[in-house]
Coordinates of C-alpha atoms in Angstrom, one line a residue:
Chain A
X1 CA 40.0 -2.3 -38.8
X2 CA 36.2 -2.7 -38.7
X3 CA 34.9 -5.5 -36.5
X4 CA 38.1 -5.9 -34.4
X5 CA 35.9 -6.5 -31.4
X6 CA 34.2 -9.5 -33.2
X7 CA 37.6 -11.0 -34.0
X8 CA 38.8 -10.5 -30.4
X9 CA 35.6 -12.0 -29.0
X10 CA 35.9 -15.0 -31.2
X11 CA 39.5 -15.7 -30.1
X12 CA 38.5 -15.1 -26.4
X13 CA 35.6 -17.5 -26.7
X14 CA 37.8 -20.3 -28.2
X15 CA 40.3 -19.8 -25.3
X16 CA 37.5 -19.8 -22.7
X17 CA 36.2 -23.1 -24.1
X18 CA 39.8 -24.5 -23.9
X19 CA 40.1 -23.4 -20.3
X20 CA 36.6 -24.9 -19.5
X21 CA 37.6 -28.2 -21.1
X22 CA 40.7 -28.3 -19.0
X23 CA 38.7 -27.8 -15.8
X24 CA 36.3 -30.6 -16.8
X25 CA 39.1 -33.1 -17.6
X26 CA 38.9 -36.2 -15.4
X27 CA 42.2 -36.2 -13.4
X28 CA 44.4 -39.2 -13.7
X29 CA 42.6 -40.6 -16.8
X30 CA 45.7 -39.9 -19.0
X31 CA 45.9 -40.1 -22.7
X32 CA 42.4 -41.5 -23.3
X33 CA 40.9 -38.5 -21.6
X34 CA 43.2 -36.0 -23.2
X35 CA 43.2 -37.4 -26.8
X36 CA 39.7 -39.0 -26.9
X37 CA 37.7 -37.1 -24.3
X38 CA 37.4 -40.5 -22.4
X39 CA 35.7 -42.0 -25.5
X40 CA 32.6 -40.2 -24.4
X41 CA 31.7 -37.4 -27.0
X42 CA 28.0 -36.7 -26.8
X43 CA 25.9 -36.5 -30.0
X44 CA 26.0 -32.7 -30.4
X45 CA 29.8 -32.4 -29.7
X46 CA 30.5 -35.5 -31.9
X47 CA 28.5 -34.2 -34.8
X48 CA 30.1 -30.8 -34.9
X49 CA 33.5 -32.3 -34.2
X50 CA 33.1 -34.4 -37.3
X51 CA 31.5 -31.7 -39.4
X52 CA 33.8 -28.8 -38.3
X53 CA 36.9 -31.0 -38.9
X54 CA 35.7 -32.1 -42.3
X55 CA 34.8 -28.7 -43.6
X56 CA 37.8 -26.5 -44.2
X57 CA 38.3 -23.2 -46.0
X58 CA 38.2 -25.3 -49.2
X59 CA 34.4 -25.4 -48.9
X60 CA 34.0 -21.7 -48.1
X61 CA 36.5 -20.3 -50.6
X62 CA 37.4 -23.0 -53.0
X63 CA 33.9 -24.2 -53.9
X64 CA 32.4 -20.8 -54.5
X65 CA 35.6 -20.1 -56.6
X66 CA 35.1 -23.3 -58.7
X67 CA 31.3 -22.7 -59.0
X68 CA 32.1 -19.2 -60.3
X69 CA 33.7 -20.8 -63.4
X70 CA 32.0 -24.2 -63.7
X71 CA 28.4 -23.4 -62.5
X72 CA 25.9 -25.6 -60.6
X73 CA 27.6 -28.8 -61.9
X74 CA 30.0 -28.3 -58.9
X75 CA 27.1 -29.1 -56.6
X76 CA 26.3 -32.3 -58.4
X77 CA 29.9 -33.3 -58.6
X78 CA 30.4 -33.0 -54.8
X79 CA 27.4 -32.6 -52.5
X80 CA 25.2 -35.7 -53.3
X81 CA 28.0 -38.3 -53.2
X82 CA 29.5 -36.7 -50.1
X83 CA 26.1 -36.6 -48.3
X84 CA 25.7 -40.3 -48.8
X85 CA 29.3 -41.5 -48.8
X86 CA 30.6 -39.8 -45.7
X87 CA 27.9 -41.0 -43.2
X88 CA 28.0 -44.5 -44.7
X89 CA 31.8 -44.8 -44.3
X90 CA 31.6 -43.2 -40.8
X91 CA 29.0 -45.8 -39.8
X92 CA 30.6 -48.7 -41.4
X93 CA 34.1 -48.1 -40.0
X94 CA 33.4 -45.8 -37.1
X95 CA 31.5 -48.4 -35.0
X96 CA 34.2 -51.1 -35.2
X97 CA 37.0 -48.4 -34.8
X98 CA 35.5 -47.2 -31.5
X99 CA 34.9 -50.7 -30.2
X100 CA 38.2 -52.1 -31.3
X101 CA 40.1 -49.0 -30.1
X102 CA 38.6 -49.4 -26.6
X103 CA 39.3 -53.2 -26.6
X104 CA 43.0 -52.8 -27.6
X105 CA 43.6 -49.6 -25.7
X106 CA 44.5 -47.7 -28.8
X107 CA 44.4 -43.9 -28.8
X108 CA 45.6 -42.9 -32.3
X109 CA 44.5 -44.2 -35.7
X110 CA 47.9 -45.6 -36.5
X111 CA 48.1 -47.3 -33.1
X112 CA 44.7 -48.9 -33.7
X113 CA 45.7 -50.6 -36.9
X114 CA 49.2 -51.5 -35.6
X115 CA 47.7 -53.2 -32.5
X116 CA 45.0 -54.9 -34.5
X117 CA 47.7 -56.4 -36.8
X118 CA 50.2 -56.8 -34.1
X119 CA 52.8 -54.9 -36.2
X120 CA 54.8 -51.9 -35.3
X121 CA 56.0 -51.6 -38.9
X122 CA 52.4 -51.0 -39.9
X123 CA 52.1 -48.3 -37.3
X124 CA 55.2 -46.6 -38.6
X125 CA 54.1 -46.9 -42.2
X126 CA 50.7 -45.4 -41.4
X127 CA 52.2 -42.6 -39.3
X128 CA 54.4 -41.7 -42.2
X129 CA 51.5 -41.8 -44.7
X130 CA 49.2 -39.8 -42.4
X131 CA 51.8 -37.2 -41.8
X132 CA 52.7 -36.9 -45.4
X133 CA 49.1 -36.2 -46.4
X134 CA 48.0 -34.2 -43.4
X135 CA 50.8 -31.6 -43.2
X136 CA 50.1 -30.0 -46.5
X137 CA 46.5 -29.7 -45.4
X138 CA 47.5 -27.9 -42.2
X139 CA 49.6 -25.5 -44.2
X140 CA 46.5 -24.8 -46.4
X141 CA 44.5 -23.9 -43.3
X142 CA 47.2 -21.6 -42.0
X143 CA 47.3 -19.9 -45.4
X144 CA 43.6 -19.4 -45.3
X145 CA 43.8 -17.8 -41.8
X146 CA 46.6 -15.6 -42.9
X147 CA 45.0 -14.4 -46.0
X148 CA 41.6 -13.8 -44.3
X149 CA 43.2 -11.7 -41.5
X150 CA 45.4 -9.8 -44.0
X151 CA 42.4 -8.9 -46.1
X152 CA 40.3 -8.0 -43.1
X153 CA 43.0 -5.7 -41.6
X154 CA 43.6 -4.2 -45.1
X155 CA 47.3 -5.2 -44.8
X156 CA 47.9 -3.9 -41.3
X157 CA 48.4 -7.5 -40.3
X158 CA 50.6 -9.5 -42.7
X159 CA 49.5 -13.0 -43.9
X160 CA 52.4 -14.5 -41.9
X161 CA 51.3 -12.7 -38.7
X162 CA 47.7 -13.6 -39.3
X163 CA 48.6 -17.3 -39.7
X164 CA 50.7 -17.2 -36.6
X165 CA 47.9 -15.6 -34.5
X166 CA 45.4 -18.2 -35.6
X167 CA 47.9 -21.0 -34.9
X168 CA 48.8 -19.7 -31.4
X169 CA 45.1 -19.5 -30.5
X170 CA 44.3 -23.0 -31.9
X171 CA 47.4 -24.4 -30.2
X172 CA 46.4 -22.7 -26.9
X173 CA 42.9 -24.2 -26.6
X174 CA 44.0 -27.6 -27.9
X175 CA 47.0 -27.6 -25.5
X176 CA 44.6 -26.8 -22.6
X177 CA 41.7 -29.1 -23.1
X178 CA 42.7 -31.7 -25.7
X179 CA 39.9 -33.5 -27.6
X180 CA 37.1 -32.1 -25.4
X181 CA 38.3 -28.5 -26.2
X182 CA 38.5 -29.1 -29.9
X183 CA 35.1 -30.8 -30.0
X184 CA 33.3 -28.0 -28.2
X185 CA 35.1 -25.2 -30.0
X186 CA 34.0 -27.0 -33.2
X187 CA 30.4 -26.6 -32.1
X188 CA 30.8 -22.9 -32.0
X189 CA 32.9 -22.8 -35.2
X190 CA 30.6 -25.1 -37.2
X191 CA 27.5 -23.1 -36.2
X192 CA 29.3 -19.9 -37.0
X193 CA 30.5 -20.7 -40.6
X194 CA 27.2 -22.5 -41.4
X195 CA 25.2 -19.5 -40.2
X196 CA 27.3 -17.0 -42.1
X197 CA 27.1 -19.0 -45.4
X198 CA 23.3 -19.5 -45.2
X199 CA 22.7 -15.8 -44.1
X200 CA 24.9 -14.6 -47.0
X201 CA 23.0 -16.6 -49.6
X202 CA 19.6 -15.5 -48.2
X203 CA 20.7 -11.9 -48.3
X204 CA 22.1 -12.2 -51.8
X205 CA 18.9 -13.8 -53.1
X206 CA 17.0 -10.9 -51.5
X207 CA 19.2 -8.4 -53.2
X208 CA 18.6 -10.1 -56.5
X209 CA 14.8 -10.0 -56.1
X210 CA 14.3 -13.6 -54.8
X211 CA 15.3 -17.0 -56.0
X212 CA 13.1 -17.0 -59.1
X213 CA 14.4 -13.7 -60.3
X214 CA 18.0 -14.5 -59.5
X215 CA 17.9 -17.8 -61.4
X216 CA 16.1 -16.2 -64.3
X217 CA 18.9 -13.6 -64.5
X218 CA 21.4 -16.4 -64.4
X219 CA 19.6 -18.3 -67.2
X220 CA 19.6 -15.2 -69.3
X221 CA 23.1 -13.8 -68.7
X222 CA 25.1 -16.9 -67.9
X223 CA 23.1 -19.9 -69.1
X224 CA 26.3 -22.1 -69.2
X225 CA 26.5 -21.8 -65.4
X226 CA 23.0 -23.2 -64.9
X227 CA 23.7 -26.7 -66.2
X228 CA 26.2 -29.5 -66.0
X229 CA 28.3 -29.4 -69.1
X230 CA 29.7 -32.9 -69.7
X231 CA 32.2 -31.6 -72.1
X232 CA 34.2 -29.9 -69.4
X233 CA 37.1 -32.1 -68.2
X234 CA 36.0 -32.3 -64.6
X235 CA 32.5 -33.4 -65.6
X236 CA 33.4 -36.0 -68.2
X237 CA 31.8 -39.3 -67.1
X238 CA 35.1 -41.2 -66.2
X239 CA 36.6 -38.2 -64.3
X240 CA 33.2 -37.6 -62.6
X241 CA 33.1 -41.3 -61.4
X242 CA 36.7 -41.4 -60.2
X243 CA 36.3 -38.1 -58.4
X244 CA 33.2 -39.4 -56.7
X245 CA 35.1 -42.5 -55.5
X246 CA 37.9 -40.4 -54.2
X247 CA 35.9 -37.9 -52.2
X248 CA 33.6 -40.7 -50.8
X249 CA 36.5 -42.7 -49.4
X250 CA 39.0 -40.1 -48.5
X251 CA 37.3 -38.4 -45.6
X252 CA 37.1 -41.4 -43.3
X253 CA 40.8 -41.9 -43.8
X254 CA 41.7 -38.4 -42.5
X255 CA 43.4 -39.4 -39.2
X256 CA 41.8 -36.3 -37.6
X257 CA 38.4 -37.6 -38.6
X258 CA 39.0 -41.2 -37.6
X259 CA 40.2 -40.2 -34.2
X260 CA 36.9 -38.4 -33.6
X261 CA 35.0 -41.5 -34.6
X262 CA 37.1 -43.4 -32.0
X263 CA 36.1 -40.7 -29.4
X264 CA 32.4 -41.1 -29.9
X265 CA 30.2 -41.7 -26.9
X266 CA 28.8 -44.8 -28.4
X267 CA 26.8 -46.3 -31.3
X268 CA 23.8 -44.0 -30.7
X269 CA 25.8 -40.9 -30.7
X270 CA 27.4 -41.9 -34.0
X271 CA 24.1 -42.9 -35.5
X272 CA 22.6 -39.5 -34.7
X273 CA 25.6 -37.7 -36.2
X274 CA 25.3 -39.8 -39.4
X275 CA 21.6 -38.9 -39.7
X276 CA 22.4 -35.2 -39.3
X277 CA 25.4 -35.2 -41.7
X278 CA 23.6 -35.1 -45.1
X279 CA 21.3 -32.3 -43.9
X280 CA 24.1 -30.2 -42.7
X281 CA 26.2 -30.8 -45.8
X282 CA 23.2 -29.8 -48.0
X283 CA 22.8 -26.6 -45.9
X284 CA 26.5 -25.8 -46.4
X285 CA 27.0 -26.8 -50.1
X286 CA 23.9 -25.2 -51.6
X287 CA 24.9 -21.7 -50.4
X288 CA 28.5 -22.3 -51.1
X289 CA 27.7 -23.1 -54.8
X290 CA 25.0 -20.5 -55.0
X291 CA 27.4 -17.8 -53.7
X292 CA 29.8 -18.7 -56.5
X293 CA 27.3 -18.9 -59.3
X294 CA 25.3 -15.8 -58.4
X295 CA 28.5 -14.0 -57.5
X296 CA 29.5 -14.4 -61.1
X297 CA 26.5 -12.1 -62.0
X298 CA 27.5 -9.5 -59.4
X299 CA 31.3 -9.6 -59.9
X300 CA 32.1 -10.8 -63.5
X301 CA 35.5 -11.1 -64.9
X302 CA 37.5 -12.7 -62.1
X303 CA 40.1 -14.9 -63.9
X304 CA 41.7 -18.1 -62.6
X305 CA 42.3 -18.4 -58.9
X306 CA 41.1 -14.8 -58.4
X307 CA 37.6 -16.3 -58.1
X308 CA 38.6 -17.9 -54.7
X309 CA 38.0 -14.3 -53.4
X310 CA 34.4 -14.4 -54.4
X311 CA 33.1 -15.4 -50.9
X312 CA 34.3 -12.4 -49.0
X313 CA 33.2 -10.1 -51.8
X314 CA 29.7 -11.5 -51.8
X315 CA 29.6 -11.4 -47.9
X316 CA 30.4 -7.7 -48.0
X317 CA 27.9 -7.0 -50.8
X318 CA 25.1 -9.0 -49.3
X319 CA 25.5 -8.3 -45.6
X320 CA 27.0 -4.8 -45.8
X321 CA 30.4 -3.4 -44.9
X322 CA 29.6 -3.4 -41.1
X323 CA 29.1 -7.1 -41.1
X324 CA 31.8 -8.0 -43.7
X325 CA 33.9 -9.2 -40.7
X326 CA 31.6 -12.2 -40.6
X327 CA 33.2 -13.5 -43.8
X328 CA 36.6 -13.4 -42.1
X329 CA 35.2 -15.1 -39.0
X330 CA 33.6 -17.8 -41.1
X331 CA 37.0 -18.6 -42.8
X332 CA 38.8 -18.5 -39.5
X333 CA 36.3 -20.8 -37.9
X334 CA 36.4 -23.3 -40.8
X335 CA 40.2 -23.3 -40.9
X336 CA 40.7 -23.5 -37.1
X337 CA 38.1 -26.3 -36.7
X338 CA 40.2 -28.5 -39.0
X339 CA 43.6 -27.2 -37.8
X340 CA 43.0 -28.0 -34.1
X341 CA 42.0 -31.6 -34.9
X342 CA 45.1 -32.1 -37.1
X343 CA 47.4 -30.7 -34.4
X344 CA 45.9 -33.0 -31.7
X345 CA 46.0 -36.1 -33.9
X346 CA 49.5 -35.7 -35.2
X347 CA 50.6 -34.9 -31.6
X348 CA 49.0 -38.1 -30.4
X349 CA 50.6 -40.2 -33.2
X350 CA 54.0 -38.7 -32.4
X351 CA 53.7 -39.6 -28.7
X352 CA 51.9 -42.9 -29.1
X353 CA 53.4 -44.4 -32.2
X354 CA 56.8 -42.9 -32.7
X355 CA 58.2 -41.9 -29.3
X356 CA 56.1 -43.8 -26.8
X357 CA 59.0 -44.2 -24.4
X358 CA 59.3 -40.4 -24.1
X359 CA 55.6 -39.7 -23.7
X360 CA 55.5 -40.0 -19.9
X361 CA 52.6 -38.0 -18.6
X362 CA 50.4 -35.2 -19.9
X363 CA 53.3 -32.7 -19.8
X364 CA 55.2 -34.7 -22.4
X365 CA 52.0 -35.2 -24.5
X366 CA 51.5 -31.5 -24.6
X367 CA 55.1 -30.9 -25.6
X368 CA 54.5 -33.1 -28.7
X369 CA 51.5 -30.9 -29.6
X370 CA 53.7 -27.8 -29.5
X371 CA 56.3 -29.6 -31.6
X372 CA 53.7 -30.3 -34.3
X373 CA 52.5 -26.7 -34.2
X374 CA 56.0 -25.4 -34.6
X375 CA 56.7 -27.8 -37.5
X376 CA 53.5 -26.7 -39.3
X377 CA 54.4 -23.1 -39.0
X378 CA 58.0 -23.7 -40.3
X379 CA 56.6 -25.7 -43.3
X380 CA 54.1 -22.8 -43.9
X381 CA 57.1 -20.4 -44.0
X382 CA 59.0 -22.7 -46.4
X383 CA 55.9 -23.1 -48.7
X384 CA 55.5 -19.4 -48.9
X385 CA 59.1 -18.9 -49.8
X386 CA 59.3 -21.7 -52.3
X387 CA 55.9 -20.7 -53.9
X388 CA 54.8 -24.4 -53.8
X389 CA 51.3 -25.0 -55.2
X390 CA 49.3 -26.0 -52.2
X391 CA 46.3 -26.8 -54.3
X392 CA 48.4 -29.5 -56.1
X393 CA 49.7 -30.8 -52.8
X394 CA 46.2 -31.0 -51.4
X395 CA 45.0 -32.9 -54.5
X396 CA 47.8 -35.4 -54.0
X397 CA 46.9 -35.6 -50.3
X398 CA 43.3 -36.4 -51.1
X399 CA 44.2 -39.2 -53.5
X400 CA 46.9 -40.4 -51.1
X401 CA 44.4 -40.8 -48.3
X402 CA 42.3 -43.1 -50.5
X403 CA 45.3 -45.5 -50.8
X404 CA 45.0 -46.0 -47.0
X405 CA 41.3 -47.0 -47.2
X406 CA 41.8 -50.7 -48.0
X407 CA 44.2 -51.1 -45.0
X408 CA 41.9 -49.3 -42.7
X409 CA 38.7 -50.9 -43.8
X410 CA 40.1 -54.5 -44.0
X411 CA 41.8 -54.1 -40.6
X412 CA 38.5 -53.2 -39.0
X413 CA 36.3 -55.5 -41.0
X414 CA 38.2 -58.6 -42.2
X415 CA 39.7 -61.1 -39.7
X416 CA 42.0 -62.7 -42.3
X417 CA 43.8 -59.4 -43.0
X418 CA 47.5 -59.4 -42.3
X419 CA 50.3 -56.9 -41.7
X420 CA 52.0 -58.1 -44.9
X421 CA 48.8 -57.3 -46.8
X422 CA 48.7 -53.8 -45.2
X423 CA 52.3 -53.0 -46.1
X424 CA 51.9 -54.3 -49.6
X425 CA 48.7 -52.4 -50.1
X426 CA 50.2 -49.1 -48.9
X427 CA 53.4 -49.5 -50.9
X428 CA 51.8 -50.6 -54.2
X429 CA 48.9 -48.3 -53.9
X430 CA 51.1 -45.2 -53.4
X431 CA 53.6 -46.3 -56.1
X432 CA 50.8 -46.9 -58.6
X433 CA 49.2 -43.5 -57.7
X434 CA 52.6 -41.8 -58.4
X435 CA 53.0 -43.7 -61.7
X436 CA 49.5 -42.6 -63.0
X437 CA 49.9 -39.1 -61.7
X438 CA 53.2 -38.7 -63.5
X439 CA 51.7 -40.1 -66.7
X440 CA 54.0 -43.2 -66.7
X441 CA 50.8 -45.3 -67.1
X442 CA 47.8 -44.5 -69.3
X443 CA 44.8 -43.4 -67.2
X444 CA 42.2 -44.0 -70.0
X445 CA 40.2 -41.0 -68.9
X446 CA 40.0 -42.0 -65.3
X447 CA 41.7 -40.0 -62.6
X448 CA 44.8 -41.7 -61.2
X449 CA 43.1 -42.4 -57.9
X450 CA 40.8 -45.1 -59.4
X451 CA 43.3 -47.6 -60.8
X452 CA 45.6 -47.0 -57.9
X453 CA 42.9 -47.8 -55.4
X454 CA 42.0 -51.0 -57.2
X455 CA 45.7 -52.0 -57.1
X456 CA 45.9 -51.2 -53.3
X457 CA 42.7 -53.2 -52.7
X458 CA 43.9 -56.2 -54.8
X459 CA 47.3 -56.1 -53.0
X460 CA 45.7 -56.0 -49.6
X461 CA 43.5 -59.0 -50.3
X462 CA 46.0 -61.1 -52.4
X463 CA 49.0 -60.7 -50.1
X464 CA 46.9 -61.3 -47.0
X465 CA 45.6 -64.6 -48.4
X466 CA 49.2 -65.6 -49.4
X467 CA 50.7 -64.8 -45.9
X468 CA 50.4 -66.4 -42.6
X469 CA 47.1 -65.6 -40.8
X470 CA 47.4 -63.6 -37.6
X471 CA 47.0 -65.6 -34.3
X472 CA 43.4 -66.5 -33.7
X473 CA 43.5 -65.4 -30.1
X474 CA 44.7 -61.9 -31.0
X475 CA 42.1 -61.6 -33.7
X476 CA 39.4 -62.7 -31.4
X477 CA 40.5 -60.2 -28.8
X478 CA 40.3 -57.4 -31.4
X479 CA 36.9 -58.4 -32.9
X480 CA 35.0 -59.9 -30.0
X481 CA 31.8 -58.1 -29.7
X482 CA 32.5 -55.8 -32.7
X483 CA 29.6 -54.7 -34.8
X484 CA 29.1 -56.8 -37.8
Chain B
X1 CA 19.3 -68.3 -38.2
X2 CA 17.1 -65.3 -38.1
X3 CA 20.2 -63.1 -37.7
X4 CA 22.0 -64.8 -40.6
X5 CA 18.9 -64.3 -42.9
X6 CA 18.6 -60.7 -41.8
X7 CA 22.3 -60.1 -42.5
X8 CA 22.0 -61.6 -46.0
X9 CA 18.9 -59.6 -46.8
X10 CA 20.7 -56.5 -45.5
X11 CA 23.8 -57.1 -47.7
X12 CA 21.7 -57.7 -50.8
X13 CA 19.6 -54.7 -50.1
X14 CA 22.7 -52.5 -49.4
X15 CA 24.3 -53.7 -52.6
X16 CA 21.2 -53.1 -54.8
X17 CA 20.6 -49.7 -53.2
X18 CA 24.1 -48.6 -53.7
X19 CA 24.1 -49.8 -57.3
X20 CA 20.9 -48.0 -58.2
X21 CA 22.1 -44.8 -56.4
X22 CA 25.5 -44.8 -58.2
X23 CA 23.8 -45.4 -61.5
X24 CA 21.5 -42.5 -61.0
X25 CA 24.5 -40.4 -59.7
X26 CA 26.3 -41.1 -63.0
X27 CA 23.2 -40.2 -65.0
X28 CA 22.9 -43.8 -66.3
X29 CA 19.2 -43.6 -66.9
X30 CA 18.7 -39.8 -67.1
X31 CA 17.1 -38.5 -70.3
X32 CA 18.9 -35.6 -71.8
X33 CA 17.7 -32.2 -70.5
X34 CA 15.6 -33.9 -67.8
X35 CA 14.2 -32.5 -65.5
X36 CA 13.6 -28.9 -66.7
X37 CA 13.8 -26.1 -64.2
X38 CA 11.3 -26.1 -61.4
X39 CA 10.2 -22.8 -59.9
X40 CA 13.1 -21.1 -61.6
X41 CA 15.6 -23.5 -60.0
X42 CA 17.9 -25.1 -62.6
X43 CA 17.0 -28.7 -63.5
X44 CA 20.5 -29.9 -62.6
X45 CA 20.1 -28.7 -59.0
X46 CA 16.6 -30.2 -58.8
X47 CA 17.9 -33.6 -60.0
X48 CA 20.7 -33.7 -57.5
X49 CA 18.4 -32.6 -54.6
X50 CA 16.0 -35.4 -55.6
X51 CA 18.9 -37.9 -55.6
X52 CA 19.9 -36.7 -52.2
X53 CA 16.4 -37.3 -50.9
X54 CA 16.5 -40.8 -52.2
X55 CA 20.0 -41.4 -50.8
X56 CA 18.8 -40.1 -47.4
X57 CA 16.0 -42.7 -47.3
X58 CA 18.6 -45.4 -48.1
X59 CA 20.9 -44.1 -45.4
X60 CA 18.1 -44.1 -42.8
X61 CA 17.4 -47.7 -43.8
X62 CA 21.0 -48.7 -43.4
X63 CA 21.4 -47.0 -40.0
X64 CA 18.1 -48.5 -38.8
X65 CA 18.6 -51.8 -40.5
X66 CA 22.1 -52.3 -39.2
X67 CA 20.9 -51.7 -35.6
X68 CA 17.9 -54.0 -36.0
X69 CA 20.3 -56.7 -37.3
X70 CA 22.6 -56.2 -34.4
X71 CA 19.8 -56.5 -31.9
X72 CA 18.6 -59.7 -33.6
X73 CA 22.1 -61.0 -33.4
X74 CA 22.4 -60.2 -29.7
X75 CA 19.2 -62.0 -29.0

């Protein structure tokens, strides 16, 4: 197994950061210190915590795989709208989320909205929705780790054993150092996968004789990959527009992203992260798409999902067999930087929103974390056995998160918003999404997420206006001093 | 008063900026086949990168503008 030392070094570095974070933890500060790093994440840690959490193996494996078939249009479909939408939503909702969280003493995203609306029912509904949409995502990450380690070890390590190793390491450093550990491991992980992706594209372009020669060959051999073809279903204008809406609004609704915004060290730290975000996304997405498109020249004939394996193939070709392990490390880094945040956030919601009476002290908080890790692995086993399409589940999860957006945004930005409005929005939005997804209602060329989002938004506003406004004193407590 | 005027200007500017950017993102005013390749790089990639440059300027204005508005409000 070539590069076993690199894999061992990576795991050891993650554990060392977890141990260091545990040593730095302010004693007696409780849940705010463990789950939110004392609401004091510095700009570098905050930026990488957001970026690493946001970028999962989907970008490293799924995007090159899609670009392999659909060409450079995949860049236009995703990167520009993400580079604008993510920082805008982070800024628009992150500033009030942090301020309101501190004012209300909220630690988890569900707790924040529940306390803002003075409704435990809303907290429970959000916990259920967040869990429903986050767990499939966690399983996807575990699968990515398992497949990467199985491929690297040439089958010596099974996918199940690989997933278990990655989960145990991620659990260990998260267990030790909480949010601070996951933020600083994300610095290393983000830099690692970004560096590998960029280095791979540069080496590939060098092998193809430079960018001009590489694109000339693309235009001559595969001209259809060098343009955006509006006749392909995913690029048709209505699908293109609805997809843009979904990916713009979904990321800020990931509970594992929102909790990082709540942990920011202040407005300036968040502003700097927002300024860096588009640059980092461009640096990641250009190579990811380039690897897929140019990989189609080097490795033609991969059908269907087989193209998801184009990234490790190109890494090995471009960087050489000795450095092929870097492809495995990049996938592990991208998967674990998302997985650790998900473990921590679901653990915090379990202890703060569902079983608060049992969460006495850090020992209990950490037990909840282990419980979430165990549940994720059991579901991973079940999914493997039942052959469930994780891609389909992940697609539903992305659309599902968008249905949470009206509740989240209005709770943080609109004083007149009520708990009844939140519950109606969640219920009607998800029901409409299911109806459009199943084809019970005509989508007219739009993806189901667009009409369902409009229903969720209308329900949130309409039912809020028709229901009793929340007590003025409570609203003033939540909003006083909030950014406007 | 100054804060309120600044806030209105910011909202109108944000709305207009977002509208124009979304229109450009959806190719509303893009002539067919435009732009052609630049230095060998496909025109589609050039167009999206140019859009991202424009969007980055808008984002910088929002981040700066919001802060300026907040400071005016605090005063």
